[in-house]
Short mmCIF file of C-alpha atoms in Angstrom, two decimals:
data_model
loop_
_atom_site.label_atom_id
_atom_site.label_comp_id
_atom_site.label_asym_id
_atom_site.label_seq_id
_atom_site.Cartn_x
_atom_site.Cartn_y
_atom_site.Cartn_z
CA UNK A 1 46.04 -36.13 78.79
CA UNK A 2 48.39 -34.88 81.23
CA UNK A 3 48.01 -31.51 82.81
CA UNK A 4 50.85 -29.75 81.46
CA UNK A 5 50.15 -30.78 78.31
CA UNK A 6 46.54 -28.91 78.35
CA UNK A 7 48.01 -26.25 79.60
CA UNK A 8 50.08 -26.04 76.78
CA UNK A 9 47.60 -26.89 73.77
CA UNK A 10 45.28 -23.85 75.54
CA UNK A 11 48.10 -21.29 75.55
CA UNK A 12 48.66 -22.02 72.28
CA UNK A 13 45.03 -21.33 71.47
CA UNK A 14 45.38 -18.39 73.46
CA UNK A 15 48.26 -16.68 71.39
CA UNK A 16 46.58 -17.96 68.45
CA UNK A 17 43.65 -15.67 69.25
CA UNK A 18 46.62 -12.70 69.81
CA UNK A 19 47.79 -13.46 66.85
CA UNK A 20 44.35 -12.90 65.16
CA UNK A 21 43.72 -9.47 67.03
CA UNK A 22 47.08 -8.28 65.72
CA UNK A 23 46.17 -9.28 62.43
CA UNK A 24 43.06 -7.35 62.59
CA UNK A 25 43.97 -4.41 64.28
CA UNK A 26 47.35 -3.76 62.12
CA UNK A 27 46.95 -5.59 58.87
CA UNK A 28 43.33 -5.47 58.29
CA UNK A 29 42.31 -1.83 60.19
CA UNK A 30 43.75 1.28 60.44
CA UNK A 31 45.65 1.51 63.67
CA UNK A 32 49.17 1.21 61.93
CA UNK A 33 48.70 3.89 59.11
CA UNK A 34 47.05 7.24 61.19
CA UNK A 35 46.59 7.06 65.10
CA UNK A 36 44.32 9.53 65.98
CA UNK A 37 46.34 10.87 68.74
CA UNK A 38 48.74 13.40 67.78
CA UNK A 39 46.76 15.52 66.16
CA UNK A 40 45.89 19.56 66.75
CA UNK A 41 42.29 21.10 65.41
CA UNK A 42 41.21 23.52 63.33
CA UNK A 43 37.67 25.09 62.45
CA UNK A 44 36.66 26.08 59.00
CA UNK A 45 33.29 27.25 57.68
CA UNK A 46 31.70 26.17 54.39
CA UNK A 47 28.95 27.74 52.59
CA UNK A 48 27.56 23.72 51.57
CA UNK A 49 29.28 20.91 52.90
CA UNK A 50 27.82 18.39 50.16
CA UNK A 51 27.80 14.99 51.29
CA UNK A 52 30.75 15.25 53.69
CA UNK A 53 31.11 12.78 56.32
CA UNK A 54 32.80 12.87 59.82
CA UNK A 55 36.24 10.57 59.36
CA UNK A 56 36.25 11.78 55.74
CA UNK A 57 39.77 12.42 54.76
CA UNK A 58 41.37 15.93 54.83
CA UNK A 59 44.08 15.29 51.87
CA UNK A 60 46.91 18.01 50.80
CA UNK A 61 48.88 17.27 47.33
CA UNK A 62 46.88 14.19 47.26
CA UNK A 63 48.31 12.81 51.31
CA UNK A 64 46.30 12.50 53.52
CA UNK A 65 47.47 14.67 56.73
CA UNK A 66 43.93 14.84 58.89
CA UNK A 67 40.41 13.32 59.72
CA UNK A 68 37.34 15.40 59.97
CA UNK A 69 36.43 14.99 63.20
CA UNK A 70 33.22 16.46 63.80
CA UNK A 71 30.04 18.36 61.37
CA UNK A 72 27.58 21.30 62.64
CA UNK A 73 25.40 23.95 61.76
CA UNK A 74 26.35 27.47 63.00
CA UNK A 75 22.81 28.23 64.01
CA UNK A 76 23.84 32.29 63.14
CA UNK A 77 25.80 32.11 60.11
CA UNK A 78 24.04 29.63 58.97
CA UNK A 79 27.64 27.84 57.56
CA UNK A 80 28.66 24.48 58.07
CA UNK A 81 31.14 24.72 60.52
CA UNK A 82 33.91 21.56 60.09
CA UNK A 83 36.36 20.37 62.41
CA UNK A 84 39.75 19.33 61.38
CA UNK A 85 41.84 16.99 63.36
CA UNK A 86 45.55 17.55 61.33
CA UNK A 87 48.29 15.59 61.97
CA UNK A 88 50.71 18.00 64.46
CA UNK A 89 53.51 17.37 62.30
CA UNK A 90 51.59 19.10 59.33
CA UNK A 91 51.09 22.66 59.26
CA UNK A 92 49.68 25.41 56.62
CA UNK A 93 50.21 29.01 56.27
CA UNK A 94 47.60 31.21 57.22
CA UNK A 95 46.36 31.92 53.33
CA UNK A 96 45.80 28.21 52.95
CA UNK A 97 42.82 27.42 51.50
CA UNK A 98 39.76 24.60 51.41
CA UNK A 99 38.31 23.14 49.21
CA UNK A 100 35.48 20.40 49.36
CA UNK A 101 36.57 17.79 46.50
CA UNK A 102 35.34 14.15 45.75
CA UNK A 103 37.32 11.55 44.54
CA UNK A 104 36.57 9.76 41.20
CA UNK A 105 33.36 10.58 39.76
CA UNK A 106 31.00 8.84 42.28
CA UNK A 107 33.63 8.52 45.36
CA UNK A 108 33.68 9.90 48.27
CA UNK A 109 34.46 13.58 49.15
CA UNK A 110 37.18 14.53 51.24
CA UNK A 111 38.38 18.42 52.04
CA UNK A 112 41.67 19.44 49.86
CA UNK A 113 44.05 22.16 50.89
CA UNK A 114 45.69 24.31 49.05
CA UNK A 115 48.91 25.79 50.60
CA UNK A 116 49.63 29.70 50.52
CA UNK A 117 52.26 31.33 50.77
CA UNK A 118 52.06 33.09 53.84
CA UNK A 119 54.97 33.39 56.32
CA UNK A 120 52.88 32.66 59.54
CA UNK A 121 50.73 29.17 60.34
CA UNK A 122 47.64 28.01 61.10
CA UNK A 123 47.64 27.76 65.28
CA UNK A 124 45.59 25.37 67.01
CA UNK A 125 41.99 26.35 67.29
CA UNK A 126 42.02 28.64 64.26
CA UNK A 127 38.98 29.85 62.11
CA UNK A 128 39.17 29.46 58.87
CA UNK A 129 36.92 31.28 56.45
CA UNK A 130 38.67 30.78 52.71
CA UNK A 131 36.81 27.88 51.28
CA UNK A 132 34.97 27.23 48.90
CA UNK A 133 31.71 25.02 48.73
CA UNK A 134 31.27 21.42 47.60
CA UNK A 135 30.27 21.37 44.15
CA UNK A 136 26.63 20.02 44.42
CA UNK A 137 25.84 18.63 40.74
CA UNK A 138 22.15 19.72 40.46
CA UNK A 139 23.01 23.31 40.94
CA UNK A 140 25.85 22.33 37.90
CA UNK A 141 23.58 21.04 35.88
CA UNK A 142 20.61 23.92 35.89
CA UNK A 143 23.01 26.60 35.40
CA UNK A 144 24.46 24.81 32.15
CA UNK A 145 21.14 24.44 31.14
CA UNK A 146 20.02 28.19 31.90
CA UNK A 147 23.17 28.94 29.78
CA UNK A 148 21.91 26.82 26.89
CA UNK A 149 18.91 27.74 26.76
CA UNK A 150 20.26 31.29 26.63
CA UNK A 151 22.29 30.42 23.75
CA UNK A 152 19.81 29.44 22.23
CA UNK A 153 17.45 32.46 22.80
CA UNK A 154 19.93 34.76 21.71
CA UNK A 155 21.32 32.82 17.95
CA UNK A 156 17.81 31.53 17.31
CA UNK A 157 16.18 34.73 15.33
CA UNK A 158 19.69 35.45 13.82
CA UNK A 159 19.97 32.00 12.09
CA UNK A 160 16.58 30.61 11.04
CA UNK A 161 16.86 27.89 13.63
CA UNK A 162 19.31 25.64 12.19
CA UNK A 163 18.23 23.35 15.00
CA UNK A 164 20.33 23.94 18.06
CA UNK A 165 17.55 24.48 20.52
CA UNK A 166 14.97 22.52 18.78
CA UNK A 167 13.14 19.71 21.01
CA UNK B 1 -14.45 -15.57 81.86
CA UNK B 2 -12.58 -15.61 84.85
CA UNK B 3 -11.02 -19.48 83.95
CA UNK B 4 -10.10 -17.21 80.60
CA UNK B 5 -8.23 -14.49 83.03
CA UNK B 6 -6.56 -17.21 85.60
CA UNK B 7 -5.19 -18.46 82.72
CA UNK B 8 -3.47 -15.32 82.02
CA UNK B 9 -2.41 -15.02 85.18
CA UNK B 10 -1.26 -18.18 85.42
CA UNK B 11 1.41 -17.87 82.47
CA UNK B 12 2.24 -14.47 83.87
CA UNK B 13 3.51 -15.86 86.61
CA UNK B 14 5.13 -18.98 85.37
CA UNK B 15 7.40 -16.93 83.29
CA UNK B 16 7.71 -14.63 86.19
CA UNK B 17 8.95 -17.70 87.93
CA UNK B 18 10.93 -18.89 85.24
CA UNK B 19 12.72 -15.66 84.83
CA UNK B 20 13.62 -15.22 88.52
CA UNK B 21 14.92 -18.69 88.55
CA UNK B 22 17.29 -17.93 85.88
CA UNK B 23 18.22 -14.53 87.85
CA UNK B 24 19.50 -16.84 90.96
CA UNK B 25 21.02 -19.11 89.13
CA UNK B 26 23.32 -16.60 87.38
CA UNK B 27 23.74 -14.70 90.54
CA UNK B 28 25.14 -18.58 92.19
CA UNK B 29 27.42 -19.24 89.51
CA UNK B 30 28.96 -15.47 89.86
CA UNK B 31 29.41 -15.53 93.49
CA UNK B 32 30.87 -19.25 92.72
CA UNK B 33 33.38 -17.41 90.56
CA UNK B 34 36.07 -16.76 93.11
CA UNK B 35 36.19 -19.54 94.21
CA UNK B 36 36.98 -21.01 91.01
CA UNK B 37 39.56 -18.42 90.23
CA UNK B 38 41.55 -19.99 93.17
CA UNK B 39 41.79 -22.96 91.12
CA UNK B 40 43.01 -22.23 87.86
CA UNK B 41 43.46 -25.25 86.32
CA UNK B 42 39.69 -26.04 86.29
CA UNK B 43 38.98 -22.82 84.33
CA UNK B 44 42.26 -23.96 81.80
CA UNK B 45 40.82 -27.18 81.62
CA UNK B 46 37.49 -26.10 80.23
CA UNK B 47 39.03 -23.61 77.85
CA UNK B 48 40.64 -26.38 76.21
CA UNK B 49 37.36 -28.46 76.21
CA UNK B 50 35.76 -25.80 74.61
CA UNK B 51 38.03 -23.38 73.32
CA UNK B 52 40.15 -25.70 72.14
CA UNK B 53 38.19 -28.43 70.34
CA UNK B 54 35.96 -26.29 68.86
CA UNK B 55 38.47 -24.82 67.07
CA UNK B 56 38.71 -26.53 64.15
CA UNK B 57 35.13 -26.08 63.02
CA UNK B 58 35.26 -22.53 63.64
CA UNK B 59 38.66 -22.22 61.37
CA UNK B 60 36.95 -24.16 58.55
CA UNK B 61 33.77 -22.44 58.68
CA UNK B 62 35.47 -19.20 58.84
CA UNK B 63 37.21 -20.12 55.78
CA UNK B 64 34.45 -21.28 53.98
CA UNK B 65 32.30 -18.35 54.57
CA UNK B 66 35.15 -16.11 53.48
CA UNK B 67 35.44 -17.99 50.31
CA UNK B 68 31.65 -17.45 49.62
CA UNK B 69 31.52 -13.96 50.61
CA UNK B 70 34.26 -12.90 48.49
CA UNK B 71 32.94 -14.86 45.99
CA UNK B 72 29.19 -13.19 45.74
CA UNK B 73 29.93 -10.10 46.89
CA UNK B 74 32.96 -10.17 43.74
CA UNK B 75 30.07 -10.27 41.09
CA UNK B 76 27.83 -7.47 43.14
CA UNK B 77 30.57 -5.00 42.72
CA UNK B 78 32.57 -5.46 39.72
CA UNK B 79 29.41 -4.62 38.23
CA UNK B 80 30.17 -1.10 39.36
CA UNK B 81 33.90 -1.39 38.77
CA UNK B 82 34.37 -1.35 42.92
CA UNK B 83 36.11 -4.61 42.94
CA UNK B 84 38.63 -3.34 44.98
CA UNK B 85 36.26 -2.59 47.82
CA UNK B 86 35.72 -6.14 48.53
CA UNK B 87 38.03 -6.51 51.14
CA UNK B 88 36.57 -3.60 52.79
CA UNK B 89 33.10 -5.04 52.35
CA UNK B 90 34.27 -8.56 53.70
CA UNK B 91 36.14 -7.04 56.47
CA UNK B 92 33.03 -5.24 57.88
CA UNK B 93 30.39 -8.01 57.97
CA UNK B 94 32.98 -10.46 59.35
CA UNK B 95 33.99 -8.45 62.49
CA UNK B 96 30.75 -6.59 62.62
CA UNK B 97 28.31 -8.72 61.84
CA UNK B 98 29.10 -12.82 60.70
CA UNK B 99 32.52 -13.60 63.08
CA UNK B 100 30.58 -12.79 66.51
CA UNK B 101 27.06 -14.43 65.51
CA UNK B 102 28.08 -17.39 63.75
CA UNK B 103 31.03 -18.39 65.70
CA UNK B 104 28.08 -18.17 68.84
CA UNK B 105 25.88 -20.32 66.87
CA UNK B 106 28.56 -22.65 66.32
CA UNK B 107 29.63 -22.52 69.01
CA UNK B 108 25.46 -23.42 70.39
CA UNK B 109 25.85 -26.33 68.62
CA UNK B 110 29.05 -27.57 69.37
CA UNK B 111 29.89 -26.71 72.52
CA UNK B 112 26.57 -25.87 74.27
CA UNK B 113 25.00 -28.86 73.59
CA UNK B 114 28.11 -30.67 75.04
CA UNK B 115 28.16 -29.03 78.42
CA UNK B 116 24.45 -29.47 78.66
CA UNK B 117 24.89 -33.39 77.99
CA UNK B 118 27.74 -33.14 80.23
CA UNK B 119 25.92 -31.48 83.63
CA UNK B 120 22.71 -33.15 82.70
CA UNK B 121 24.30 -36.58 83.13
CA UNK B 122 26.49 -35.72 85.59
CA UNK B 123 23.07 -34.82 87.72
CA UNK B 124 21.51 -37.76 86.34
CA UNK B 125 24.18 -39.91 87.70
CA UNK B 126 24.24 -38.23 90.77
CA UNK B 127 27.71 -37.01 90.66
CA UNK B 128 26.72 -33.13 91.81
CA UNK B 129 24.65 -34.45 94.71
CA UNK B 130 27.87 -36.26 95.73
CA UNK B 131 30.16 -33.76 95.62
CA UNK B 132 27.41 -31.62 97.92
CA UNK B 133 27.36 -34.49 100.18
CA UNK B 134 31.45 -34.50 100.51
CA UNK B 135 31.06 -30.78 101.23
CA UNK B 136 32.25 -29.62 97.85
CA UNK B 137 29.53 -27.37 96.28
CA UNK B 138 28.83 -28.24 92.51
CA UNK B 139 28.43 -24.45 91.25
CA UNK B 140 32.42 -23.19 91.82
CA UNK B 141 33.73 -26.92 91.17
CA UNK B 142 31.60 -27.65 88.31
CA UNK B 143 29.53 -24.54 86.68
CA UNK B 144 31.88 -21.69 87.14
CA UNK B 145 34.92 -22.78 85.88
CA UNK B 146 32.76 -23.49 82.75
CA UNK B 147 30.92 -20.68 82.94
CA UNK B 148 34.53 -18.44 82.61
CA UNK B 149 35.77 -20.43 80.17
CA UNK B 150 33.08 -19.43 77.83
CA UNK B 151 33.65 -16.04 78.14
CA UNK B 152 37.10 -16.62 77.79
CA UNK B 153 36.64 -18.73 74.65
CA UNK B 154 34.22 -17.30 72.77
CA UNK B 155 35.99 -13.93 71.93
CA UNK B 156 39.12 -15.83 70.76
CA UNK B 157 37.01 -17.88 68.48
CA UNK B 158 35.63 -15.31 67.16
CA UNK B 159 38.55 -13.09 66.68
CA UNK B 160 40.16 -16.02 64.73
CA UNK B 161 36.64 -16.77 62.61
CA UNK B 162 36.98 -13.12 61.12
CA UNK B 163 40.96 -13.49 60.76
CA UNK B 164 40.91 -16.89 58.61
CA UNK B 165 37.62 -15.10 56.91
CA UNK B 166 39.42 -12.29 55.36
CA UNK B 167 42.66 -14.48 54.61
CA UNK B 168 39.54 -16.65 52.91
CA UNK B 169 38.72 -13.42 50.71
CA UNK B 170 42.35 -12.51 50.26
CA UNK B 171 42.87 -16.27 48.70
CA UNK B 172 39.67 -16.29 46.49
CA UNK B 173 39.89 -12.08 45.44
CA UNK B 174 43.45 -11.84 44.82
CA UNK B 175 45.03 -14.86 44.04
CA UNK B 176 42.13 -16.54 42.43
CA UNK B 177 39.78 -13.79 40.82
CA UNK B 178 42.92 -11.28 40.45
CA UNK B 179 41.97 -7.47 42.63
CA UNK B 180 45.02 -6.08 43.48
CA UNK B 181 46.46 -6.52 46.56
CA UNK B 182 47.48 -3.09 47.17
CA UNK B 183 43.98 -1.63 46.70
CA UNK B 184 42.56 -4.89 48.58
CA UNK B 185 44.36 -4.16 51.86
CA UNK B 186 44.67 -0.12 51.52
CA UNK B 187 40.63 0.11 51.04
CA UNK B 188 40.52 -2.11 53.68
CA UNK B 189 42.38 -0.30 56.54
CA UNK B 190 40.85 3.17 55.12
CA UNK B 191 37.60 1.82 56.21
CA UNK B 192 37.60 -0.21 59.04
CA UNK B 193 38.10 1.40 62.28
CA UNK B 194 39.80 -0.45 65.45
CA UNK B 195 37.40 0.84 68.31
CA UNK B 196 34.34 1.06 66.32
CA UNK B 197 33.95 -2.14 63.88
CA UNK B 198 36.59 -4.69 65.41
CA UNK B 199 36.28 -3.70 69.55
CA UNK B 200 32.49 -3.42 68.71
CA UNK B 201 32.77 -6.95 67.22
CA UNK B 202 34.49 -8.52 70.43
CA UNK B 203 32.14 -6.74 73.03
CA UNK B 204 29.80 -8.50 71.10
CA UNK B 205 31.56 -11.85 70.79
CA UNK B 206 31.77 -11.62 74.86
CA UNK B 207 28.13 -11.07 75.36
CA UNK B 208 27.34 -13.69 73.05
CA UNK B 209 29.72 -16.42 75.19
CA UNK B 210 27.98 -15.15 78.26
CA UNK B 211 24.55 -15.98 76.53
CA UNK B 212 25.50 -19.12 75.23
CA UNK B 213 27.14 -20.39 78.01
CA UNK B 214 24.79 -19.33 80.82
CA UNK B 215 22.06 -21.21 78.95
CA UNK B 216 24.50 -24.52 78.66
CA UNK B 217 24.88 -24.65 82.25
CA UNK B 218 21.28 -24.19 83.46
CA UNK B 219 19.92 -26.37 80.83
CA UNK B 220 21.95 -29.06 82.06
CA UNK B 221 21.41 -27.88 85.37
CA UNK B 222 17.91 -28.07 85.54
CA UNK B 223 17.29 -30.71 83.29
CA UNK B 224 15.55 -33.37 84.01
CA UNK B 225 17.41 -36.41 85.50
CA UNK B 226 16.56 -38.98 82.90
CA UNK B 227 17.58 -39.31 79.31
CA UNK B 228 14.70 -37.97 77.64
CA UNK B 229 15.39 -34.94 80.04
CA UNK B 230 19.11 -34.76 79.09
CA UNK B 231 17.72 -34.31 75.61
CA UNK B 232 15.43 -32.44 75.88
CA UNK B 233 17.40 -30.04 77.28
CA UNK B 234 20.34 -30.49 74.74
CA UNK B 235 17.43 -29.12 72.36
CA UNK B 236 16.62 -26.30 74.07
CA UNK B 237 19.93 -24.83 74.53
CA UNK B 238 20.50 -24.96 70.72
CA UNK B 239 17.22 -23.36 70.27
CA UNK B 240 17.22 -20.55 73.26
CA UNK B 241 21.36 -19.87 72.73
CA UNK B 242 20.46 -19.31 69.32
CA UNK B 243 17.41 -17.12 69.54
CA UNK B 244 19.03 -14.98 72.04
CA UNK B 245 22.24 -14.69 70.32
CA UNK B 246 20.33 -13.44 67.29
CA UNK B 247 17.63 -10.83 69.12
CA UNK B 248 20.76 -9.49 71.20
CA UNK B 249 22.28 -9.07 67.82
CA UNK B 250 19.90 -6.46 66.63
CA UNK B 251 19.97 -5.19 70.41
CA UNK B 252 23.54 -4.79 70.04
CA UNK B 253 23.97 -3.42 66.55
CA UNK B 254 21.49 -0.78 66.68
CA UNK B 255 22.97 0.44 69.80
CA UNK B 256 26.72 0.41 68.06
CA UNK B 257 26.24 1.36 64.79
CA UNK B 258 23.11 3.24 64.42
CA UNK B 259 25.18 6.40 64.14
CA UNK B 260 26.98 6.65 60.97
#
């Protein structure tokens, strides 16, 4: 085989493999969609952060305009404190507020704002302190009961048990 | 008793021996490296011996293995009505995992074993102590330009194992099995991060050619110059390119993605 023609059949091979990066990197990752690179930060504190994760979505109306970038513990407060890397081309008013949501019953949980309707923004760097916890389902579950059971404490002498709190 | 302990010793040092043999090796082929950069074609010339050629049974198997994947992991999930995470799924343990380990072991087998074969009989033959004798030294006209070539190669292969590996999935999940193509891809580039899952993944492809081929070359190189050498070392660098690709594996991944 002649030299040129190797040299030919491996830069083909060669921009094959380009090809394939590409592929991965645009098609089949997330390069294309949200570059982490424009983006300005903001700090909010949450009573319980649930099962958050760092990269988890921050989503408003359902779009997603941010990336959580990093989880701690304020060792005085003891809050969660959360950082928010927003896209610089999104901004909230200043009476915004958080909100620690999951999506679909068993999916993953992302931070939701809710836009005020406050004349000023959120500045780079900001603190924010309206949130509101993730909604942690065994806390859910023993208050409903607690309120059953109280129910049922309270209508069980009036009726002669018709068999609401019965086991 | 002390036969017992001389024994010890005696191993201990052997693989001492062994070991430091390897390090000067490696450290002759580097400084031969220059030198063979001067002369590009050489290094071109052994990309397409085995870059090139090996590239059909790294397409197929990449196929193949996407097929099966999408396949099993398919009746794993819809179970939980995440069907639409497979691509997501597939995606991660090809560039992760699967396209940088088996595209090495492959590549063990298929071109490994050939540059072993090819040095072993070249020394056999007497063709390297020629060239020393005309004043051409062996290592940058023989090992290095092999030696880059791998590290060139490998990467590339495995880059295009995962690509044809998720078109695999794509083929069987959507077209055959019927996910939707929306969720297939948008799941998919939710999940998978450039830097962390698909750089990871080619880091490790490159450390893997560097294993594989460094063991090809002094295999062959220090093989034995008779046929039953030549095989013997064939044999070995399936075996050693393979165990060390999969212990630097674990190495590897538990130093990238032990963090969540």
């Amino acid at each position: 085989m002649g030299k040129k023609s190797v040299e030919m059949l491996v830069g083909i091979f060669v921009l094959l493999g380009l090809a394939g990066l590409v592929f991965l990197a645009l098609k089949a990752a997330n390069l294309g969609t949200f570059s982490s690179g424009d983006t300005y930060t903001l700090r909010a504190y949450f009573d319980n952060i649930g099962a958050l994760k760092v990269r988890a979505p921050i989503r408003s109306a359902g779009v997603t305009v941010g990336r959580v970038a990093s989880i701690r513990l304020d060792p005085k407060l003891y809050q969660g404190v959360v950082e928010l890397a927003i896209q610089r081309d999104v901004q909230f008013p200043t009476d915004s507020s958080l909100r620690i949501l999951t999506s679909g019953l068993l999916g993953d949980q992302y931070i939701g704002v809710e836009p005020g309707a406050s004349e000023k923004m959120w500045a780079p760097g900001d603190e924010i302190k309206q949130t509101q916890s993730a909604v942690v389902l065994e806390s859910l579950i023993s208050q409903f009961l607690f309120n059953k059971a109280a129910d049922a404490g309270s209508t069980a002498p009036a009726a002669s048990a018709p068999g609401g709190g019965k086991k | 008793m002390t036969d017992a302990i001389a024994a010890v010793g005696r191993r201990a040092l052997e693989v001492l021996r062994i070991l430091g043999h390897h390090a000067t090796f490696f450290l002759d082929i580097l400084r031969a490296c220059p030198a063979a950069l001067r002369r590009p074609y050489l290094v071109v010339a052994q990309v397409h011996a085995i870059g090139n050629l090996s590239l059909v049974i790294i397409l197929a198997s990449g196929l193949a293995v996407g097929f099966v994947l999408a396949l099993q992991m398919y009746y794993a999930l819809v179970t939980y009505g995440a069907a639409e995470s497979l691509g997501l799924i597939v995606n991660l343990s090809l560039t992760r995992e699967l396209g940088p380990v088996v595209t090495a072991l492959l590549y063990a087998g298929r071109a490994g074993t050939s540059l072993t074969a090819e040095i072993g009989l070249m020394k056999a033959g007497e063709q390297l102590a020629a060239m020393d004798m005309m004043a051409v030294d062996p290592r940058s006209r023989v090992l290095a330009p092999r030696f880059l070539a791998g590290i060139v190669s490998m990467p590339i292969l495995a880059i295009l194992f995962s690509s044809i590996g998720i078109l695999g999935a794509y083929v069987v999940a959507v077209l055959l099995i019927g996910v939707d193509a929306g969720n297939f891809w948008s799941i998919m580039q939710s999940g998978v991060d450039v830097r962390r899952d698909i750089g990871n993944g080619i880091v490790k492809s490159i450390v893997f050619g560097f294993i594989c081929t460094f063991i090809a070359l002094y295999q062959g190189y220090e093989a034995e110059a008779t046929p039953e050498g030549v095989a013997h070392g064939t044999t070995r660098t399936v075996v050693i390119s393979s165990l060390g690709v999969l212990m630097m594996d674990f190495v590897l991944t538990a130093l990238m993605f032990s963090t969540p």
